[in-house]
């Protein structure tokens, strides 16, 4: 039986429509427009294309969007002063600093300078702590893990009591999604195992998973025989495995692959996310959701 596809592209549209409607209501009732600032230092092409998509999405949902582009030679002191300015600006509800930063700037110092109540990326240690505590403490779950959880819930997959196996222990995907899935509450309450490069029996752990979340960055790591029949497989991996000419634009584009052998896995799994078009589109979507949350926290309307 072929698995049901969980398409991030479709779920994104639904969530953005929901956000757009809430933004319109907040504007009407409270006269407040959500403000999101993106600080980009330098001209990294990947960062520019990601930031461009963020801006487009922010405009679509009706946010006040500020794109603050700074030169490659910006000093750390100047960037910290800029963050301080936005921390104090009441029209701004979310602050994003696009990574990577040039080498003269200490990333950790910069991320820690963002007001935790405007840290819509959810990477500030205060927000990592809030996520760990769970429940009402959580303000801004990091965007990719939040997108993964949203996909599982919207696909109607039962998480309560489910065996969840997470492949990868990064601070941006593996650790936070594992933490989120073990909390009490809707879309979680699972029994969670995290596997990584130090794990002895990778296959054996994966074979137990009702929900298998793979974020390793290794194309084809998860073999079809590692998948339990009927399992929900969330493939977070985005790996460039070659180049091709786009039929639409005639330009060279990357050929992307996930961490799971998709063609074989879809014949065994119950649910599966494609790459591209799976988890990828969810990250910016959840960033918009976190910015909306920030406004609601400020207005006390949660
Ligand atoms: P990372 O390199 O920081 O972490 C990868 C983790 O996988 C590590 O903890 C490592 O221990 C584990 N791992 C690597 N090889 C392994 C192996 N052979 N066996 C077992 N474990 C192994 O990567 P990351 O930032 O967490 O990203 C993981 C993947 O997800 C990448 O392909 C990245 O591009 C993708 N990603 C996608 C999105 C998105 O779609 N929005 C967001 C973030 C990351």
mmCIF file of C-alpha atoms and ligand atoms in Angstrom:
data_model
loop_
_atom_site.group_PDB
_atom_site.id
_atom_site.type_symbol
_atom_site.label_atom_id
_atom_site.label_comp_id
_atom_site.label_asym_id
_atom_site.label_seq_id
_atom_site.Cartn_x
_atom_site.Cartn_y
_atom_site.Cartn_z
ATOM 1 C CA UNK A 1 0.000 0.000 0.000
ATOM 2 C CA UNK A 2 1.388 3.409 -0.948
ATOM 3 C CA UNK A 3 1.788 5.860 1.939
ATOM 4 C CA UNK A 4 -0.302 8.990 2.304
ATOM 5 C CA UNK A 5 1.814 12.013 1.370
ATOM 6 C CA UNK A 6 2.027 14.775 3.984
ATOM 7 C CA UNK A 7 2.583 17.830 1.798
ATOM 8 C CA UNK A 8 4.123 20.854 3.472
ATOM 9 C CA UNK A 9 3.157 22.997 0.496
ATOM 10 C CA UNK A 10 -0.561 22.333 1.140
ATOM 11 C CA UNK A 11 -0.395 22.629 4.943
ATOM 12 C CA UNK A 12 1.539 25.904 4.570
ATOM 13 C CA UNK A 13 -1.306 27.429 2.543
ATOM 14 C CA UNK A 14 -3.885 26.546 5.210
ATOM 15 C CA UNK A 15 -1.755 27.929 8.057
ATOM 16 C CA UNK A 16 -0.931 31.153 6.188
ATOM 17 C CA UNK A 17 -4.654 31.699 5.523
ATOM 18 C CA UNK A 18 -5.336 31.241 9.251
ATOM 19 C CA UNK A 19 -2.566 33.707 10.160
ATOM 20 C CA UNK A 20 -3.788 36.246 7.591
ATOM 21 C CA UNK A 21 -7.302 36.127 9.067
ATOM 22 C CA UNK A 22 -5.989 36.581 12.632
ATOM 23 C CA UNK A 23 -3.742 39.470 11.585
ATOM 24 C CA UNK A 24 -6.728 41.232 9.984
ATOM 25 C CA UNK A 25 -8.796 40.726 13.158
ATOM 26 C CA UNK A 26 -6.013 42.048 15.430
ATOM 27 C CA UNK A 27 -5.602 45.104 13.203
ATOM 28 C CA UNK A 28 -9.312 45.820 13.382
ATOM 29 C CA UNK A 29 -9.838 45.181 17.098
ATOM 30 C CA UNK A 30 -6.533 46.424 18.536
ATOM 31 C CA UNK A 31 -5.064 48.649 15.818
ATOM 32 C CA UNK A 32 -1.820 46.660 15.956
ATOM 33 C CA UNK A 33 0.151 45.367 12.970
ATOM 34 C CA UNK A 34 2.661 42.575 13.698
ATOM 35 C CA UNK A 35 6.205 43.842 13.078
ATOM 36 C CA UNK A 36 9.023 41.541 11.975
ATOM 37 C CA UNK A 37 12.589 42.686 11.320
ATOM 38 C CA UNK A 38 15.168 40.601 9.491
ATOM 39 C CA UNK A 39 18.802 41.624 9.864
ATOM 40 C CA UNK A 40 21.041 40.384 7.071
ATOM 41 C CA UNK A 41 24.781 41.012 7.289
ATOM 42 C CA UNK A 42 26.638 40.617 3.995
ATOM 43 C CA UNK A 43 25.603 39.011 0.729
ATOM 44 C CA UNK A 44 25.571 35.246 1.189
ATOM 45 C CA UNK A 45 23.421 34.085 -1.812
ATOM 46 C CA UNK A 46 21.650 31.313 0.158
ATOM 47 C CA UNK A 47 20.807 33.805 2.942
ATOM 48 C CA UNK A 48 19.513 36.336 0.412
ATOM 49 C CA UNK A 49 17.140 33.835 -1.220
ATOM 50 C CA UNK A 50 15.894 32.634 2.193
ATOM 51 C CA UNK A 51 15.370 36.195 3.437
ATOM 52 C CA UNK A 52 13.563 37.137 0.190
ATOM 53 C CA UNK A 53 11.089 34.307 0.792
ATOM 54 C CA UNK A 54 10.615 35.409 4.412
ATOM 55 C CA UNK A 55 9.802 38.956 3.276
ATOM 56 C CA UNK A 56 7.342 37.735 0.631
ATOM 57 C CA UNK A 57 5.563 35.531 3.174
ATOM 58 C CA UNK A 58 5.476 38.283 5.813
ATOM 59 C CA UNK A 59 3.869 40.672 3.313
ATOM 60 C CA UNK A 60 1.364 38.041 2.274
ATOM 61 C CA UNK A 61 0.038 37.637 5.837
ATOM 62 C CA UNK A 62 -0.105 41.408 6.390
ATOM 63 C CA UNK A 63 2.910 41.984 8.646
ATOM 64 C CA UNK A 64 4.917 45.180 8.848
ATOM 65 C CA UNK A 65 8.221 43.829 7.510
ATOM 66 C CA UNK A 66 11.586 45.535 7.869
ATOM 67 C CA UNK A 67 14.518 44.245 5.873
ATOM 68 C CA UNK A 68 17.667 45.626 7.503
ATOM 69 C CA UNK A 69 20.650 44.792 5.278
ATOM 70 C CA UNK A 70 24.103 45.622 6.630
ATOM 71 C CA UNK A 71 27.505 45.461 4.965
ATOM 72 C CA UNK A 72 29.805 42.437 5.335
ATOM 73 C CA UNK A 73 32.297 44.458 7.440
ATOM 74 C CA UNK A 74 29.757 45.449 10.135
ATOM 75 C CA UNK A 75 31.327 45.263 13.584
ATOM 76 C CA UNK A 76 29.956 43.101 16.369
ATOM 77 C CA UNK A 77 29.416 46.207 18.489
ATOM 78 C CA UNK A 78 27.343 47.865 15.730
ATOM 79 C CA UNK A 79 25.194 44.734 15.296
ATOM 80 C CA UNK A 80 24.576 44.519 19.062
ATOM 81 C CA UNK A 81 23.551 48.201 19.041
ATOM 82 C CA UNK A 82 21.125 47.498 16.179
ATOM 83 C CA UNK A 83 19.564 44.598 18.077
ATOM 84 C CA UNK A 84 19.247 46.812 21.156
ATOM 85 C CA UNK A 85 17.390 49.392 19.036
ATOM 86 C CA UNK A 86 14.879 46.791 17.805
ATOM 87 C CA UNK A 87 14.552 45.263 21.293
ATOM 88 C CA UNK A 88 13.297 48.681 22.480
ATOM 89 C CA UNK A 89 11.036 49.340 19.467
ATOM 90 C CA UNK A 90 7.380 48.650 20.379
ATOM 91 C CA UNK A 91 6.382 48.316 16.708
ATOM 92 C CA UNK A 92 8.636 45.246 16.415
ATOM 93 C CA UNK A 93 7.383 41.891 17.720
ATOM 94 C CA UNK A 94 9.920 39.574 16.114
ATOM 95 C CA UNK A 95 13.667 39.937 15.485
ATOM 96 C CA UNK A 96 15.573 37.635 13.194
ATOM 97 C CA UNK A 97 19.287 37.664 12.583
ATOM 98 C CA UNK A 98 20.062 35.658 9.458
ATOM 99 C CA UNK A 99 22.892 33.150 9.950
ATOM 100 C CA UNK A 100 25.712 32.605 9.126
ATOM 101 C CA UNK A 101 27.314 35.877 10.266
ATOM 102 C CA UNK A 102 30.727 37.143 9.069
ATOM 103 C CA UNK A 103 33.714 35.847 11.063
ATOM 104 C CA UNK A 104 34.362 39.086 13.023
ATOM 105 C CA UNK A 105 30.978 38.576 14.760
ATOM 106 C CA UNK A 106 30.342 36.076 17.553
ATOM 107 C CA UNK A 107 27.014 34.384 16.643
ATOM 108 C CA UNK A 108 26.288 33.197 20.155
ATOM 109 C CA UNK A 109 26.738 36.678 21.621
ATOM 110 C CA UNK A 110 24.420 38.129 18.972
ATOM 111 C CA UNK A 111 21.632 35.553 19.366
ATOM 112 C CA UNK A 112 21.783 35.929 23.152
ATOM 113 C CA UNK A 113 21.330 39.712 22.805
ATOM 114 C CA UNK A 114 17.861 39.370 21.254
ATOM 115 C CA UNK A 115 15.030 40.017 23.731
ATOM 116 C CA UNK A 116 13.698 36.467 24.458
ATOM 117 C CA UNK A 117 10.157 37.848 24.064
ATOM 118 C CA UNK A 118 10.998 38.866 20.461
ATOM 119 C CA UNK A 119 13.094 35.780 19.677
ATOM 120 C CA UNK A 120 10.676 34.260 17.130
ATOM 121 C CA UNK A 121 13.346 31.785 15.949
ATOM 122 C CA UNK A 122 13.278 30.279 19.452
ATOM 123 C CA UNK A 123 17.075 29.879 19.735
ATOM 124 C CA UNK A 124 17.716 32.106 22.791
ATOM 125 C CA UNK A 125 18.697 30.004 25.850
ATOM 126 C CA UNK A 126 15.642 31.363 27.697
ATOM 127 C CA UNK A 127 13.355 29.973 24.990
ATOM 128 C CA UNK A 128 15.254 26.681 24.901
ATOM 129 C CA UNK A 129 14.655 26.463 28.661
ATOM 130 C CA UNK A 130 10.979 27.345 28.257
ATOM 131 C CA UNK A 131 10.635 24.574 25.656
ATOM 132 C CA UNK A 132 12.246 22.088 28.027
ATOM 133 C CA UNK A 133 9.804 22.967 30.813
ATOM 134 C CA UNK A 134 6.888 22.672 28.381
ATOM 135 C CA UNK A 135 3.192 23.556 28.786
ATOM 136 C CA UNK A 136 2.343 27.229 29.327
ATOM 137 C CA UNK A 137 6.036 28.119 29.640
ATOM 138 C CA UNK A 138 6.630 27.646 25.894
ATOM 139 C CA UNK A 139 6.614 30.888 23.924
ATOM 140 C CA UNK A 140 8.414 30.274 20.648
ATOM 141 C CA UNK A 141 9.114 26.672 19.669
ATOM 142 C CA UNK A 142 11.899 26.632 17.052
ATOM 143 C CA UNK A 143 10.367 26.817 13.588
ATOM 144 C CA UNK A 144 11.417 23.560 11.889
ATOM 145 C CA UNK A 145 10.451 21.322 14.863
ATOM 146 C CA UNK A 146 7.188 23.285 15.254
ATOM 147 C CA UNK A 147 6.494 22.640 11.563
ATOM 148 C CA UNK A 148 7.177 18.920 11.971
ATOM 149 C CA UNK A 149 4.762 18.653 14.909
ATOM 150 C CA UNK A 150 2.107 20.624 13.023
ATOM 151 C CA UNK A 151 2.403 18.255 10.030
ATOM 152 C CA UNK A 152 2.015 15.167 12.216
ATOM 153 C CA UNK A 153 -1.049 16.637 13.959
ATOM 154 C CA UNK A 154 -2.715 17.909 10.771
ATOM 155 C CA UNK A 155 -2.180 14.515 9.094
ATOM 156 C CA UNK A 156 -4.219 13.001 11.958
ATOM 157 C CA UNK A 157 -1.415 10.725 13.185
ATOM 158 C CA UNK A 158 -1.858 9.560 16.812
ATOM 159 C CA UNK A 159 1.070 10.748 18.939
ATOM 160 C CA UNK A 160 -0.152 9.764 22.415
ATOM 161 C CA UNK A 161 1.778 6.661 23.447
ATOM 162 C CA UNK A 162 3.453 6.421 20.041
ATOM 163 C CA UNK A 163 7.058 5.277 19.764
ATOM 164 C CA UNK A 164 8.852 8.272 18.263
ATOM 165 C CA UNK A 165 12.414 7.808 17.021
ATOM 166 C CA UNK A 166 14.382 10.943 16.115
ATOM 167 C CA UNK A 167 17.514 10.503 13.998
ATOM 168 C CA UNK A 168 19.859 13.437 14.771
ATOM 169 C CA UNK A 169 20.595 15.509 17.870
ATOM 170 C CA UNK A 170 21.202 19.024 16.524
ATOM 171 C CA UNK A 171 20.103 22.054 18.523
ATOM 172 C CA UNK A 172 17.859 23.249 15.697
ATOM 173 C CA UNK A 173 15.987 20.019 14.835
ATOM 174 C CA UNK A 174 16.797 16.769 16.665
ATOM 175 C CA UNK A 175 16.960 17.887 20.302
ATOM 176 C CA UNK A 176 13.996 20.306 20.221
ATOM 177 C CA UNK A 177 11.619 17.969 18.327
ATOM 178 C CA UNK A 178 12.501 15.109 20.718
ATOM 179 C CA UNK A 179 11.752 17.408 23.649
ATOM 180 C CA UNK A 180 8.472 18.586 22.141
ATOM 181 C CA UNK A 181 7.198 15.068 21.417
ATOM 182 C CA UNK A 182 7.739 13.868 25.004
ATOM 183 C CA UNK A 183 5.784 16.696 26.642
ATOM 184 C CA UNK A 184 2.262 16.100 27.930
ATOM 185 C CA UNK A 185 -0.404 17.517 25.648
ATOM 186 C CA UNK A 186 -1.948 17.398 22.206
ATOM 187 C CA UNK A 187 0.368 16.349 19.378
ATOM 188 C CA UNK A 188 2.874 14.891 21.839
ATOM 189 C CA UNK A 189 2.775 12.538 24.877
ATOM 190 C CA UNK A 190 4.986 10.096 22.963
ATOM 191 C CA UNK A 191 7.765 7.745 24.042
ATOM 192 C CA UNK A 192 10.868 9.241 22.482
ATOM 193 C CA UNK A 193 14.238 7.783 21.490
ATOM 194 C CA UNK A 194 16.991 9.926 19.979
ATOM 195 C CA UNK A 195 19.605 8.192 17.832
ATOM 196 C CA UNK A 196 22.799 9.736 16.446
ATOM 197 C CA UNK A 197 26.351 9.041 15.287
ATOM 198 C CA UNK A 198 27.134 7.374 18.633
ATOM 199 C CA UNK A 199 24.214 4.907 18.373
ATOM 200 C CA UNK A 200 25.100 1.202 17.975
ATOM 201 C CA UNK A 201 21.909 -0.263 16.489
ATOM 202 C CA UNK A 202 20.448 2.476 14.305
ATOM 203 C CA UNK A 203 18.286 0.108 12.242
ATOM 204 C CA UNK A 204 16.828 -1.674 15.287
ATOM 205 C CA UNK A 205 15.685 1.588 16.897
ATOM 206 C CA UNK A 206 14.164 2.896 13.657
ATOM 207 C CA UNK A 207 12.261 -0.373 13.140
ATOM 208 C CA UNK A 208 10.363 0.240 16.428
ATOM 209 C CA UNK A 209 9.179 3.697 15.383
ATOM 210 C CA UNK A 210 5.502 4.505 14.888
ATOM 211 C CA UNK A 211 6.743 7.989 14.000
ATOM 212 C CA UNK A 212 10.233 8.249 12.503
ATOM 213 C CA UNK A 213 11.705 11.763 12.294
ATOM 214 C CA UNK A 214 14.946 11.877 10.325
ATOM 215 C CA UNK A 215 17.240 14.932 10.495
ATOM 216 C CA UNK A 216 20.757 13.675 9.781
ATOM 217 C CA UNK A 217 21.714 15.381 6.522
ATOM 218 C CA UNK A 218 22.804 12.057 4.953
ATOM 219 C CA UNK A 219 21.074 11.188 1.655
ATOM 220 C CA UNK A 220 19.429 7.747 1.683
ATOM 221 C CA UNK A 221 20.532 7.013 5.290
ATOM 222 C CA UNK A 222 17.213 5.377 6.209
ATOM 223 C CA UNK A 223 16.692 2.145 4.275
ATOM 224 C CA UNK A 224 13.218 0.790 3.509
ATOM 225 C CA UNK A 225 13.778 -2.243 5.776
ATOM 226 C CA UNK A 226 14.269 0.151 8.741
ATOM 227 C CA UNK A 227 10.672 1.329 8.447
ATOM 228 C CA UNK A 228 7.844 -0.277 10.394
ATOM 229 C CA UNK A 229 4.874 -0.986 8.072
ATOM 230 C CA UNK A 230 2.330 1.822 8.434
ATOM 231 C CA UNK A 231 4.728 4.193 10.256
ATOM 232 C CA UNK A 232 4.679 7.953 9.803
ATOM 233 C CA UNK A 233 8.019 9.031 8.283
ATOM 234 C CA UNK A 234 9.050 12.692 8.499
ATOM 235 C CA UNK A 235 12.113 13.345 6.344
ATOM 236 C CA UNK A 236 13.750 16.624 7.395
ATOM 237 C CA UNK A 237 16.935 16.127 5.355
ATOM 238 C CA UNK A 238 17.635 18.498 2.499
ATOM 239 C CA UNK A 239 20.677 17.286 0.561
ATOM 240 C CA UNK A 240 21.982 18.633 -2.745
ATOM 241 C CA UNK A 241 22.840 15.563 -4.811
ATOM 242 C CA UNK A 242 23.379 17.202 -8.200
ATOM 243 C CA UNK A 243 22.158 19.871 -10.602
ATOM 244 C CA UNK A 244 19.591 20.038 -13.402
ATOM 245 C CA UNK A 245 18.101 22.614 -15.736
ATOM 246 C CA UNK A 246 14.736 23.940 -14.562
ATOM 247 C CA UNK A 247 11.923 23.368 -17.096
ATOM 248 C CA UNK A 248 10.277 26.602 -15.892
ATOM 249 C CA UNK A 249 13.212 29.026 -15.938
ATOM 250 C CA UNK A 250 15.863 27.265 -18.034
ATOM 251 C CA UNK A 251 18.340 27.966 -15.211
ATOM 252 C CA UNK A 252 20.520 25.481 -13.306
ATOM 253 C CA UNK A 253 18.882 24.300 -10.075
ATOM 254 C CA UNK A 254 19.907 21.834 -7.373
ATOM 255 C CA UNK A 255 18.566 18.287 -7.328
ATOM 256 C CA UNK A 256 17.436 17.702 -3.741
ATOM 257 C CA UNK A 257 17.105 14.478 -1.814
ATOM 258 C CA UNK A 258 16.026 13.674 1.727
ATOM 259 C CA UNK A 259 17.616 11.313 4.253
ATOM 260 C CA UNK A 260 15.135 8.528 3.429
ATOM 261 C CA UNK A 261 15.021 6.298 0.343
ATOM 262 C CA UNK A 262 11.663 7.843 -0.596
ATOM 263 C CA UNK A 263 10.584 5.614 -3.512
ATOM 264 C CA UNK A 264 10.999 2.400 -1.550
ATOM 265 C CA UNK A 265 9.869 3.863 1.801
ATOM 266 C CA UNK A 266 6.533 5.120 0.447
ATOM 267 C CA UNK A 267 5.514 1.516 -0.281
ATOM 268 C CA UNK A 268 5.966 0.569 3.407
ATOM 269 C CA UNK A 269 5.135 3.676 5.452
ATOM 270 C CA UNK A 270 1.591 4.784 6.272
ATOM 271 C CA UNK A 271 2.475 8.488 5.934
ATOM 272 C CA UNK A 272 5.538 10.139 4.448
ATOM 273 C CA UNK A 273 6.821 13.645 3.687
ATOM 274 C CA UNK A 274 8.406 14.291 0.262
ATOM 275 C CA UNK A 275 11.646 16.216 -0.354
ATOM 276 C CA UNK A 276 11.269 18.884 -1.615
ATOM 277 C CA UNK A 277 7.758 20.045 -0.645
ATOM 278 C CA UNK A 278 7.592 18.363 2.763
ATOM 279 C CA UNK A 279 9.097 19.874 5.921
ATOM 280 C CA UNK A 280 10.936 22.627 3.976
ATOM 281 C CA UNK A 281 7.965 24.977 3.405
ATOM 282 C CA UNK A 282 6.915 24.677 7.052
ATOM 283 C CA UNK A 283 9.858 26.567 8.597
ATOM 284 C CA UNK A 284 9.047 30.077 7.345
ATOM 285 C CA UNK A 285 5.353 29.379 7.945
ATOM 286 C CA UNK A 286 6.006 28.664 11.618
ATOM 287 C CA UNK A 287 8.163 31.785 11.837
ATOM 288 C CA UNK A 288 5.087 33.771 10.836
ATOM 289 C CA UNK A 289 3.064 31.885 13.446
ATOM 290 C CA UNK A 290 5.627 32.685 16.148
ATOM 291 C CA UNK A 291 5.555 36.390 15.204
ATOM 292 C CA UNK A 292 1.764 36.383 15.467
ATOM 293 C CA UNK A 293 2.086 34.648 18.851
ATOM 294 C CA UNK A 294 4.463 37.384 19.993
ATOM 295 C CA UNK A 295 1.828 40.028 19.206
ATOM 296 C CA UNK A 296 -0.826 38.031 21.040
ATOM 297 C CA UNK A 297 1.403 37.628 24.111
ATOM 298 C CA UNK A 298 1.957 41.400 24.116
ATOM 299 C CA UNK A 299 -1.781 42.082 23.821
ATOM 300 C CA UNK A 300 -2.661 39.366 26.357
ATOM 301 C CA UNK A 301 -5.046 37.622 23.943
ATOM 302 C CA UNK A 302 -3.788 34.040 23.973
HETATM 303 P P1 LIG B 1 23.349 18.727 11.854
HETATM 304 O O1 LIG B 1 24.457 18.336 10.928
HETATM 305 O O2 LIG B 1 23.532 19.857 12.792
HETATM 306 O O3 LIG B 1 22.929 17.441 12.692
HETATM 307 C C1 LIG B 1 22.803 16.184 12.109
HETATM 308 C C2 LIG B 1 22.602 15.151 13.199
HETATM 309 O O4 LIG B 1 22.429 13.886 12.590
HETATM 310 C C3 LIG B 1 23.777 15.041 14.159
HETATM 311 O O5 LIG B 1 23.263 15.111 15.465
HETATM 312 C C4 LIG B 1 24.375 13.674 13.900
HETATM 313 O O6 LIG B 1 24.744 12.996 15.099
HETATM 314 C C5 LIG B 1 23.256 12.914 13.211
HETATM 315 N N1 LIG B 1 23.807 12.042 12.175
HETATM 316 C C6 LIG B 1 24.544 12.422 11.110
HETATM 317 N N2 LIG B 1 24.902 11.317 10.392
HETATM 318 C C7 LIG B 1 24.399 10.253 11.039
HETATM 319 C C8 LIG B 1 24.451 8.859 10.816
HETATM 320 N N3 LIG B 1 25.098 8.345 9.771
HETATM 321 N N4 LIG B 1 23.813 8.054 11.683
HETATM 322 C C9 LIG B 1 23.168 8.570 12.746
HETATM 323 N N5 LIG B 1 23.072 9.888 13.008
HETATM 324 C C10 LIG B 1 23.688 10.720 12.181
HETATM 325 O O7 LIG B 1 22.091 18.957 10.901
HETATM 326 P P2 LIG B 1 20.693 19.708 11.141
HETATM 327 O O8 LIG B 1 20.910 21.151 11.130
HETATM 328 O O9 LIG B 1 19.933 19.085 12.254
HETATM 329 O O10 LIG B 1 19.977 19.320 9.762
HETATM 330 C C11 LIG B 1 19.735 17.963 9.412
HETATM 331 C C12 LIG B 1 19.155 17.918 8.000
HETATM 332 O O11 LIG B 1 17.918 18.605 7.996
HETATM 333 C C13 LIG B 1 20.010 18.601 6.941
HETATM 334 O O12 LIG B 1 19.885 17.916 5.726
HETATM 335 C C14 LIG B 1 19.404 19.982 6.824
HETATM 336 O O13 LIG B 1 19.606 20.562 5.551
HETATM 337 C C15 LIG B 1 17.951 19.649 7.046
HETATM 338 N N6 LIG B 1 17.158 20.785 7.580
HETATM 339 C C16 LIG B 1 16.029 21.112 6.929
HETATM 340 C C17 LIG B 1 15.237 22.139 7.395
HETATM 341 C C18 LIG B 1 13.980 22.497 6.665
HETATM 342 O O14 LIG B 1 13.571 21.784 5.797
HETATM 343 N N7 LIG B 1 13.305 23.548 6.950
HETATM 344 C C19 LIG B 1 15.620 22.868 8.536
HETATM 345 C C20 LIG B 1 16.771 22.479 9.205
HETATM 346 C C21 LIG B 1 17.542 21.412 8.727
#
